[in-house]
Amino acid sequence: MNVEELKQQAEERVEAERQKRIDAAKAAVAAPGTENCIDCGDAIPADRRIAAPWAKRCIECQEFYEAERLAK
Ligand SMILES: [Zn+2]
């Protein structure tokens, strides 16, 4: 493998990494559901909104909410 090939590989890796970041940003915008937790107002991460579009709370508040509900 020569230097040119190595350079090309490095460039492709950088490009792939850049594309991944763009895709992640797009997913965050397009993710369904509520953007902010209804309890604490914190932003709900895009991966959680994609995994659970019905989620209205961040993970911490959801756990607290469920624990409280179970206690009743
Ligand atoms: Zn919260």
Short mmCIF file of C-alpha atoms and ligand atoms in Angstrom, two decimals:
data_model
loop_
_atom_site.label_atom_id
_atom_site.label_comp_id
_atom_site.label_asym_id
_atom_site.label_seq_id
_atom_site.Cartn_x
_atom_site.Cartn_y
_atom_site.Cartn_z
CA MET A 1 0.00 0.00 0.00
CA ASN A 2 1.45 3.39 -0.93
CA VAL A 3 1.16 6.77 0.71
CA GLU A 4 -1.59 7.92 -1.64
CA GLU A 5 -3.74 4.93 -0.74
CA LEU A 6 -3.18 5.54 2.97
CA LYS A 7 -4.14 9.18 2.54
CA GLN A 8 -7.26 8.21 0.67
CA GLN A 9 -8.23 5.74 3.39
CA ALA A 10 -7.78 8.38 6.07
CA GLU A 11 -9.92 10.82 4.12
CA GLU A 12 -12.65 8.24 3.69
CA ARG A 13 -12.63 7.56 7.42
CA VAL A 14 -12.93 11.27 8.21
CA GLU A 15 -15.78 11.61 5.72
CA ALA A 16 -17.61 8.60 7.20
CA GLU A 17 -17.22 10.06 10.69
CA ARG A 18 -18.56 13.43 9.51
CA GLN A 19 -21.53 11.75 7.85
CA LYS A 20 -22.28 9.83 11.03
CA ARG A 21 -22.38 13.07 13.00
CA ILE A 22 -24.68 14.68 10.43
CA ASP A 23 -27.00 11.66 10.54
CA ALA A 24 -27.08 11.81 14.34
CA ALA A 25 -27.97 15.49 14.24
CA LYS A 26 -30.71 14.86 11.69
CA ALA A 27 -32.08 11.99 13.78
CA ALA A 28 -32.20 14.29 16.80
CA VAL A 29 -34.31 16.79 14.88
CA ALA A 30 -36.54 14.17 13.27
CA ALA A 31 -36.93 12.03 16.38
CA PRO A 32 -40.54 11.60 17.39
CA GLY A 33 -42.01 12.48 20.73
CA THR A 34 -41.43 15.16 23.27
CA GLU A 35 -38.17 17.07 23.17
CA ASN A 36 -38.15 18.06 26.81
CA CYS A 37 -39.05 16.15 29.94
CA ILE A 38 -42.47 17.24 31.27
CA ASP A 39 -41.19 16.95 34.84
CA CYS A 40 -37.75 18.58 34.89
CA GLY A 41 -37.67 20.25 31.47
CA ASP A 42 -34.40 18.63 30.50
CA ALA A 43 -33.91 17.66 26.88
CA ILE A 44 -34.77 14.03 26.23
CA PRO A 45 -31.95 12.39 24.23
CA ALA A 46 -32.81 11.57 20.62
CA ASP A 47 -31.99 7.89 21.06
CA ARG A 48 -34.53 7.65 23.87
CA ARG A 49 -37.16 9.45 21.77
CA ILE A 50 -36.53 7.05 18.90
CA ALA A 51 -36.62 4.01 21.20
CA ALA A 52 -39.67 5.28 23.09
CA PRO A 53 -41.51 8.01 21.13
CA TRP A 54 -44.27 7.98 23.74
CA ALA A 55 -41.86 8.93 26.51
CA LYS A 56 -42.72 12.28 28.07
CA ARG A 57 -40.03 12.16 30.72
CA CYS A 58 -36.29 11.79 30.79
CA ILE A 59 -34.99 8.47 32.04
CA GLU A 60 -34.41 9.77 35.57
CA CYS A 61 -37.89 11.24 35.95
CA GLN A 62 -39.47 8.18 34.34
CA GLU A 63 -37.79 5.93 36.88
CA PHE A 64 -38.91 8.20 39.71
CA TYR A 65 -42.44 8.35 38.31
CA GLU A 66 -42.67 4.56 38.02
CA ALA A 67 -41.22 4.00 41.47
CA GLU A 68 -43.76 6.43 42.91
CA ARG A 69 -46.63 4.79 41.02
CA LEU A 70 -45.59 1.35 42.24
CA ALA A 71 -45.40 2.60 45.82
CA LYS A 72 -49.10 3.56 45.77
ZN ZN B 1 -36.78 14.74 33.75
#
